[in-house]
Coordinates of C-alpha atoms in Angstrom, one line a residue:
Chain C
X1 CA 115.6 -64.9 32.3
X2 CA 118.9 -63.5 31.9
X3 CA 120.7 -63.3 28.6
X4 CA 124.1 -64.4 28.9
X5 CA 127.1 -64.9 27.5
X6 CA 126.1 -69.1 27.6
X7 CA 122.4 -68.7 26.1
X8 CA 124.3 -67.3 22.9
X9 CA 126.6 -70.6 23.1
X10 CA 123.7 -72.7 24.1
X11 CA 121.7 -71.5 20.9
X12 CA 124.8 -71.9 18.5
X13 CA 125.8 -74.8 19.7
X14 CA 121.7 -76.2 19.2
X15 CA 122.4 -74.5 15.5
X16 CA 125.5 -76.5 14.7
X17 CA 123.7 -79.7 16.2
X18 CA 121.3 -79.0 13.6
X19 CA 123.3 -78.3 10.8
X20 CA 125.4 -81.6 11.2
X21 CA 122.4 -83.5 11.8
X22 CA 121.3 -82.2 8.2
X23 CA 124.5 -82.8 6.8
X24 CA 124.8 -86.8 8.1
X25 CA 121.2 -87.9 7.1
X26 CA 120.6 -86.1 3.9
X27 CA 121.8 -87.6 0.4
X28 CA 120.5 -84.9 -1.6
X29 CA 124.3 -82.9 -2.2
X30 CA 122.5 -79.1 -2.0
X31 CA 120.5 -79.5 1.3
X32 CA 124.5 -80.8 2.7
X33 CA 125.6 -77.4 1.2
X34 CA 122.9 -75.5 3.2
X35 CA 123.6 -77.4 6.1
X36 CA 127.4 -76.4 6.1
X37 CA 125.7 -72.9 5.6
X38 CA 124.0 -73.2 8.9
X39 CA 127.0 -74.8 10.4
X40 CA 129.0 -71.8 9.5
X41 CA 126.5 -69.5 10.8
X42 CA 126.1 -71.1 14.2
X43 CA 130.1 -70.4 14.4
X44 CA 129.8 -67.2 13.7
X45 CA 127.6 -66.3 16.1
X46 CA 130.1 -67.6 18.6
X47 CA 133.0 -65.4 17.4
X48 CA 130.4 -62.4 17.4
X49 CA 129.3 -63.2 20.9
X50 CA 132.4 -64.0 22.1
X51 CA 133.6 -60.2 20.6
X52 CA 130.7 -58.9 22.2
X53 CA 132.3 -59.8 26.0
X54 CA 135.5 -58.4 24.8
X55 CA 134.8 -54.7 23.4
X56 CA 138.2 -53.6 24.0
X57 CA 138.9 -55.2 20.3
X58 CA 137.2 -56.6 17.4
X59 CA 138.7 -59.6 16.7
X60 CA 136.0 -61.8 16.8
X61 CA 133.8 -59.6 14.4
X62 CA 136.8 -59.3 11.8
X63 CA 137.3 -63.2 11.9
X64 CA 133.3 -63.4 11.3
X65 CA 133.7 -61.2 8.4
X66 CA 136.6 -63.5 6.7
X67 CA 134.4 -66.7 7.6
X68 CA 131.6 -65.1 5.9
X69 CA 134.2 -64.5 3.0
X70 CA 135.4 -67.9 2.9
X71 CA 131.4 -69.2 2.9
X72 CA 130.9 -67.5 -0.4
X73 CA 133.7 -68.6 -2.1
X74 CA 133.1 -72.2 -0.5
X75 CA 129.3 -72.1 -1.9
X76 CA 129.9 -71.1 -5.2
X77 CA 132.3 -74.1 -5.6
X78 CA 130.6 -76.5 -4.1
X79 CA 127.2 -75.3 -6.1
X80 CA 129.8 -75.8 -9.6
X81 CA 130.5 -78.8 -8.2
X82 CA 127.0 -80.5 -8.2
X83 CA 125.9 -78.4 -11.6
X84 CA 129.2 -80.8 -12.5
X85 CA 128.0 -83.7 -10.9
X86 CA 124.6 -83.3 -12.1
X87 CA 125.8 -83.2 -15.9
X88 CA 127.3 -86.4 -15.2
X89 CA 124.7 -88.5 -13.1
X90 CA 121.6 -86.6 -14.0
X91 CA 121.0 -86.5 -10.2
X92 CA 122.2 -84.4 -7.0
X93 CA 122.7 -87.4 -4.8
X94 CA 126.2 -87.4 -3.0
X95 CA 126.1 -91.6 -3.3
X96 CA 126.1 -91.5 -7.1
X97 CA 129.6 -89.8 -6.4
X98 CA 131.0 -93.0 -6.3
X99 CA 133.8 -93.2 -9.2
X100 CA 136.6 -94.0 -6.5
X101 CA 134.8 -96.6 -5.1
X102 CA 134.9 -99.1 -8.0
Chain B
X1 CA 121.0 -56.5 28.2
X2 CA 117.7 -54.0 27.7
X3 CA 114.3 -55.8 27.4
X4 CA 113.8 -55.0 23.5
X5 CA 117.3 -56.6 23.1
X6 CA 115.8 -59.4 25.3
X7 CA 112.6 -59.8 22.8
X8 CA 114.8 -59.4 19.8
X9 CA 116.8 -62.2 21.1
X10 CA 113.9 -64.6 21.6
X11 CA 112.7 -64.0 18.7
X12 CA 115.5 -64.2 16.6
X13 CA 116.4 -67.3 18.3
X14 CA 113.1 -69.2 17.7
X15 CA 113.0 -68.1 14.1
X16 CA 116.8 -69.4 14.0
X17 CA 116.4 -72.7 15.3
X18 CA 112.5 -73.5 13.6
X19 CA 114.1 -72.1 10.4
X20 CA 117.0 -74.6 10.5
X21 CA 115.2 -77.1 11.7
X22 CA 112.6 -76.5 8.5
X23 CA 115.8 -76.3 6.1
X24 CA 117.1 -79.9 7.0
X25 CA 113.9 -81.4 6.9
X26 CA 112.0 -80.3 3.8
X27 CA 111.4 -82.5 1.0
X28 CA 111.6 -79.8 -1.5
X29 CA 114.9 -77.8 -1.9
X30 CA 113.1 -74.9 -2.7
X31 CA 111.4 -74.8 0.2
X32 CA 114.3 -75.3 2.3
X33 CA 116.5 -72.4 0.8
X34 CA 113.7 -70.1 1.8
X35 CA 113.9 -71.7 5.2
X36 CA 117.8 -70.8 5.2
X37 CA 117.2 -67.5 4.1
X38 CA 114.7 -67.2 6.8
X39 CA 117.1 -68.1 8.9
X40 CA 120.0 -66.2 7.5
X41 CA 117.8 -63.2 8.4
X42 CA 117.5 -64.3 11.8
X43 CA 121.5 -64.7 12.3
X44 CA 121.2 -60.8 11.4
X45 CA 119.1 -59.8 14.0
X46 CA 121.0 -61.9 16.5
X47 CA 124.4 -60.2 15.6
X48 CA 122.3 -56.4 15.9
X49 CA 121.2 -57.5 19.7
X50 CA 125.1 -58.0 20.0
X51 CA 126.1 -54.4 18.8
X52 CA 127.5 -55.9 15.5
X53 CA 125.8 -53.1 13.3
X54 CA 128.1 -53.9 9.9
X55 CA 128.8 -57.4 10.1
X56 CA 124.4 -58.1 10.3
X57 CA 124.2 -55.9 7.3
X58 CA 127.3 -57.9 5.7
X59 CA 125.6 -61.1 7.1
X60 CA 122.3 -59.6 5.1
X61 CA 124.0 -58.5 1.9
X62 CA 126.5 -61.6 1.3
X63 CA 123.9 -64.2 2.7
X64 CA 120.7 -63.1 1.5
X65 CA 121.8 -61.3 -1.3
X66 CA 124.6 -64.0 -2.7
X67 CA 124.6 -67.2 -1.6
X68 CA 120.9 -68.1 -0.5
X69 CA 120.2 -66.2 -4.2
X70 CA 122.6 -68.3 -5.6
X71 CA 121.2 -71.8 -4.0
X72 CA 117.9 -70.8 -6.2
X73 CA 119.4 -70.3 -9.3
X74 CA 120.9 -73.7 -9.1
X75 CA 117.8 -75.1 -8.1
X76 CA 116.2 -73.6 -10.9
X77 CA 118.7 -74.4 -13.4
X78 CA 118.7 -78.0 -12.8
X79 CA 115.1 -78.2 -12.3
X80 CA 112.9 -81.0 -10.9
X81 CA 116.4 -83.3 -11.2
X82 CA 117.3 -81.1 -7.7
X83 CA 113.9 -83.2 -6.3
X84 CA 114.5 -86.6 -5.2
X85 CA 111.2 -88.8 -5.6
X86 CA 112.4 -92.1 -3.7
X87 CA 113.4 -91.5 -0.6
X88 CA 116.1 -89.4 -0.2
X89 CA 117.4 -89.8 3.4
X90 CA 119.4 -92.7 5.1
X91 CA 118.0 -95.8 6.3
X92 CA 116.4 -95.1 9.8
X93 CA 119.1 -97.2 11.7
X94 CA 121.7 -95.0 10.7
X95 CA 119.6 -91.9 11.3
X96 CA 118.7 -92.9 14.8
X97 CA 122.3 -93.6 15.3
X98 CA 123.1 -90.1 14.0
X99 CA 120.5 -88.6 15.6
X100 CA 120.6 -89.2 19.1
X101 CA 124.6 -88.6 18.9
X102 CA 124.1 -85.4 18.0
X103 CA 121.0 -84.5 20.2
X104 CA 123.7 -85.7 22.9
X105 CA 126.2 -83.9 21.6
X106 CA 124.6 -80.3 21.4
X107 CA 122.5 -81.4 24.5
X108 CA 125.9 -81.7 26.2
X109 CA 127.1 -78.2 25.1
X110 CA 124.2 -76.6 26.2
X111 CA 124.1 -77.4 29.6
X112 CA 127.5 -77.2 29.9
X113 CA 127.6 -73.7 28.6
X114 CA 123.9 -72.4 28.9
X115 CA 125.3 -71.6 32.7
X116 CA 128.1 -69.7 31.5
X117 CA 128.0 -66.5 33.4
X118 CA 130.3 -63.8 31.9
X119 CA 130.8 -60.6 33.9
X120 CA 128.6 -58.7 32.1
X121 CA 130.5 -55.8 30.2
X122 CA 129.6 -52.2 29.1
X123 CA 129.9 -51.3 25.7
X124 CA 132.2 -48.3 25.4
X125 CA 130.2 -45.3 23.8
X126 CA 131.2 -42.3 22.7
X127 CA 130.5 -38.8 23.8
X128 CA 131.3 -36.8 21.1
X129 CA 134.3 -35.2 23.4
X130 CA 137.0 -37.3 21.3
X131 CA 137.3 -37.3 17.5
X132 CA 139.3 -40.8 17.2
X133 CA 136.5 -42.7 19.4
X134 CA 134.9 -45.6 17.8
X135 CA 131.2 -46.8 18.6
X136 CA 131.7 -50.7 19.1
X137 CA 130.7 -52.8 15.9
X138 CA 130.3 -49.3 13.5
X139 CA 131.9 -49.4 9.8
X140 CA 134.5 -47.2 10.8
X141 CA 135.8 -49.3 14.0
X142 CA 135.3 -52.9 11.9
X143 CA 137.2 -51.2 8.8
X144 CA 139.5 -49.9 10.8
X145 CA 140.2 -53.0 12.8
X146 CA 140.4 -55.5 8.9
X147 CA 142.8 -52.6 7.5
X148 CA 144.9 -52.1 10.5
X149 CA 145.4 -55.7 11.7
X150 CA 144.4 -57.8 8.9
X151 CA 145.3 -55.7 5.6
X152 CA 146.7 -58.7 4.1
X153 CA 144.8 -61.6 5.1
X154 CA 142.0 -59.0 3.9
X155 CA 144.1 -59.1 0.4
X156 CA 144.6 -62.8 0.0
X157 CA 140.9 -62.9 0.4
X158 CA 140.4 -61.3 -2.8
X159 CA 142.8 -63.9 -4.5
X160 CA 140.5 -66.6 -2.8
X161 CA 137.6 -65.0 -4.6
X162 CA 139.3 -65.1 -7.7
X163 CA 140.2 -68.9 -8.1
X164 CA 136.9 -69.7 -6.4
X165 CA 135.1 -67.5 -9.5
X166 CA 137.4 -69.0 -11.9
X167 CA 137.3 -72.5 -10.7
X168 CA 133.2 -72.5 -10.9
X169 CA 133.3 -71.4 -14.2
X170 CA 136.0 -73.7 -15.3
X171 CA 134.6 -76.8 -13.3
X172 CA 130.8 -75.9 -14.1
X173 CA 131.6 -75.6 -17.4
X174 CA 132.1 -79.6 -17.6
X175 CA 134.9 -81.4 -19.7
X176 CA 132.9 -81.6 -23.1
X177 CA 133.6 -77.8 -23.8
X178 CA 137.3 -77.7 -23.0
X179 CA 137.4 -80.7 -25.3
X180 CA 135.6 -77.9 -28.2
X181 CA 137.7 -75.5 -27.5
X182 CA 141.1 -77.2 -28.6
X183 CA 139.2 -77.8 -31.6
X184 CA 136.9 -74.9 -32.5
X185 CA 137.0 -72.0 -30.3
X186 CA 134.0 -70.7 -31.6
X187 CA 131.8 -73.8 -31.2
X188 CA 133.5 -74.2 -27.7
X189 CA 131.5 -70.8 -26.5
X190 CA 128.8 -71.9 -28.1
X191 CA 128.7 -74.6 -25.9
X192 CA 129.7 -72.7 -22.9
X193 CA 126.4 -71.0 -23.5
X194 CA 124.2 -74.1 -23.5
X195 CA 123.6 -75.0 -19.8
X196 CA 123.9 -79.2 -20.7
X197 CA 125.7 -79.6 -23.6
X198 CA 125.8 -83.6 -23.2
X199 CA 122.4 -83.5 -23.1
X200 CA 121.3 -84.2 -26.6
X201 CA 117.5 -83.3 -25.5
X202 CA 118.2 -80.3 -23.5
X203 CA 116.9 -77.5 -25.5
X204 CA 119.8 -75.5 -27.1
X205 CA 121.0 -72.4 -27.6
X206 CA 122.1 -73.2 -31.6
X207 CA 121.1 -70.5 -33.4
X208 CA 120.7 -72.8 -36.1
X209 CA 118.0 -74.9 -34.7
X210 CA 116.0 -71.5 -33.2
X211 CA 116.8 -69.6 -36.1
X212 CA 113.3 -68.9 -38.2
X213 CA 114.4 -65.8 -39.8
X214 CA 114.0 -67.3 -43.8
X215 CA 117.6 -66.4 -46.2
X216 CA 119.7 -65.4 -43.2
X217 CA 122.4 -67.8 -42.2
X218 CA 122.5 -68.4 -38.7
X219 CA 123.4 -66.3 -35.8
X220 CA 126.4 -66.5 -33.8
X221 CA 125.0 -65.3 -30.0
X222 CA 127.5 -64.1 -29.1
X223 CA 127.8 -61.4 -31.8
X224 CA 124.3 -59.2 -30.5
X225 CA 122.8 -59.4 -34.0
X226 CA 119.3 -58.6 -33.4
X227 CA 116.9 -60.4 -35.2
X228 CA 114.1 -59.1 -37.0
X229 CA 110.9 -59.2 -34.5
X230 CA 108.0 -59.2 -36.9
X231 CA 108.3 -59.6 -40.8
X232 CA 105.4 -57.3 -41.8
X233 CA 106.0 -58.5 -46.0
X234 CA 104.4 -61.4 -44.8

């Protein structure tokens, strides 16, 4: 089996499959925060690998690193967000989130 | 691509894709974050089979470290509340919808791109002959690259960091204490320290209410006075 350049796609894009999949049919808001986590990740890998057929520079590695930046910041938000949420509905379903609605 | 890389890869992969897989489908959310920091770990050994030394060591530090850290202590801090006990996903129709669109939609990207054939491409190594030379994906070429090319995009992510901190803290903190605080600073940190201040059965924080210590007044917690452990007059 050779390792290419497309197994690393293949595999991220099977990761971000996954990751949206969790993020569609789960209500519970902190397993759709992991799942953007694994989203992330699986584009990550496609900067590094992309970098990783283009040595001459390391573009794709110092894009990773501001993505992984970005996820922090993004995560700790989004976590204040449902302790916020949580204070209000007493539960961590993204459907009780519904104050626009009515 | 050397056969340990080849064996790192598979495994890495598996444990990638099972972890994931484990993350989005466990019932308890504790359980899943361990599945995404098993998978986080994974991601790490992936990047070290593609000669990205410091970004899998910033992928272990950050991740592992921070945010998968992080998704416990809210877990933990809201409790069982975090575990739903009536079903918690959509209604099947919706998930088969879902479902097979996406399975379509990464099936389609795989085969397209599981193909892909790139020339495949040394990495440039360094002989000792030449002081300035880089090895591909070490601290000093990464750091070099972020300062040289990206000093302030590397700077406005530090502002970034900054609101985000602030803005958890203010929008954590939840409307009830900024109400306190145009009232009565003091009571306002106070509440800051009680994790649900709207909670009138929550346990709390007031000294007054955990105070046993007999002809003291109460403590304020955030003035450090140490209580008396054991009263031995007794």
């Amino acid at each position: 089996m050779e390792i290419g350049l497309g197994t690393y796609l293949a595999l991220a894009a099977v990761l971000f499959g996954i990751g949206a999949l969790g993020f569609l049919t789960r209500r519970n808001m902190l397993l759709q925060l992991m799942s953007i986590e694994i989203m992330l990740n699986s584009v990550n890998l496609t900067l590094v690998a992309f970098n990783r057929w283009n040595p001459a520079s390391h573009d794709g590695q110092v894009f990773a690193f501001f993505v992984i930046a970005v996820a922090a910041a993004e995560a700790a938000v989004g976590l204040a967000i449902l302790i916020s949420l949580f204070r209000l509905k007493k539960s961590v379903e993204s459907d009780r989130a519904d104050l626009l609605r009515h | 691509m050397s056969t340990s890389g080849e064996l790192l890869f598979l495994i890495c992969g598996f444990a990638a894709t099972i972890a994931a897989v484990l993350t989005v489908t466990m019932r308890n959310p504790l359980r899943s974050a361990i599945a995404l920091l098993v998978h986080v770990i994974s991601l790490a050994g992936l990047y070290l089979t593609l000669h990205a030394h410091l970004l899998a060591a910033i992928q272990l530090i950050v991740y592992a470290g921070a945010i998968v850290v992080l998704f416990v202590f809210v877990i933990m801090l809201i409790g069982p509340g975090a575990m739903e006990h009536r079903s918690d996903t959509r209604g099947w129709v919706m998930k088969t919808i879902g479902g097979g669109l996406i399975v379509l939609f990464a099936g389609a990207i795989t085969f397209s791109v599981g193909e892909a054939t790139a020339p495949d491409v040394a990495i440039p190594t360094c002989d000792g002959s030449d002081p300035t030379c880089r090895e591909f994906g070490s601290v000093e070429a990464v750091s070099s690259a972020i300062y040289q090319q990206a000093a302030v995009p590397f700077e406005l992510v530090s502002m970034l960091l900054l609101v985000a901190i602030i803005a958890a803290i203010g929008t954590a903190r939840g409307r009830t204490a900024a109400q306190k605080d145009e009232a009565d600073p003091v009571e306002a940190r106070r509440m800051a320290l009680r994790p649900f201040a709207s909670d009138p059965t929550a346990p709390s924080l007031n000294p007054a209410k955990i105070s046993t210590v007999v002809g003291q007044g109460p403590l304020h917690p955030l003035e450090g006075g140490s209580e008396p452990e054991d009263h031995e007059h007794e």
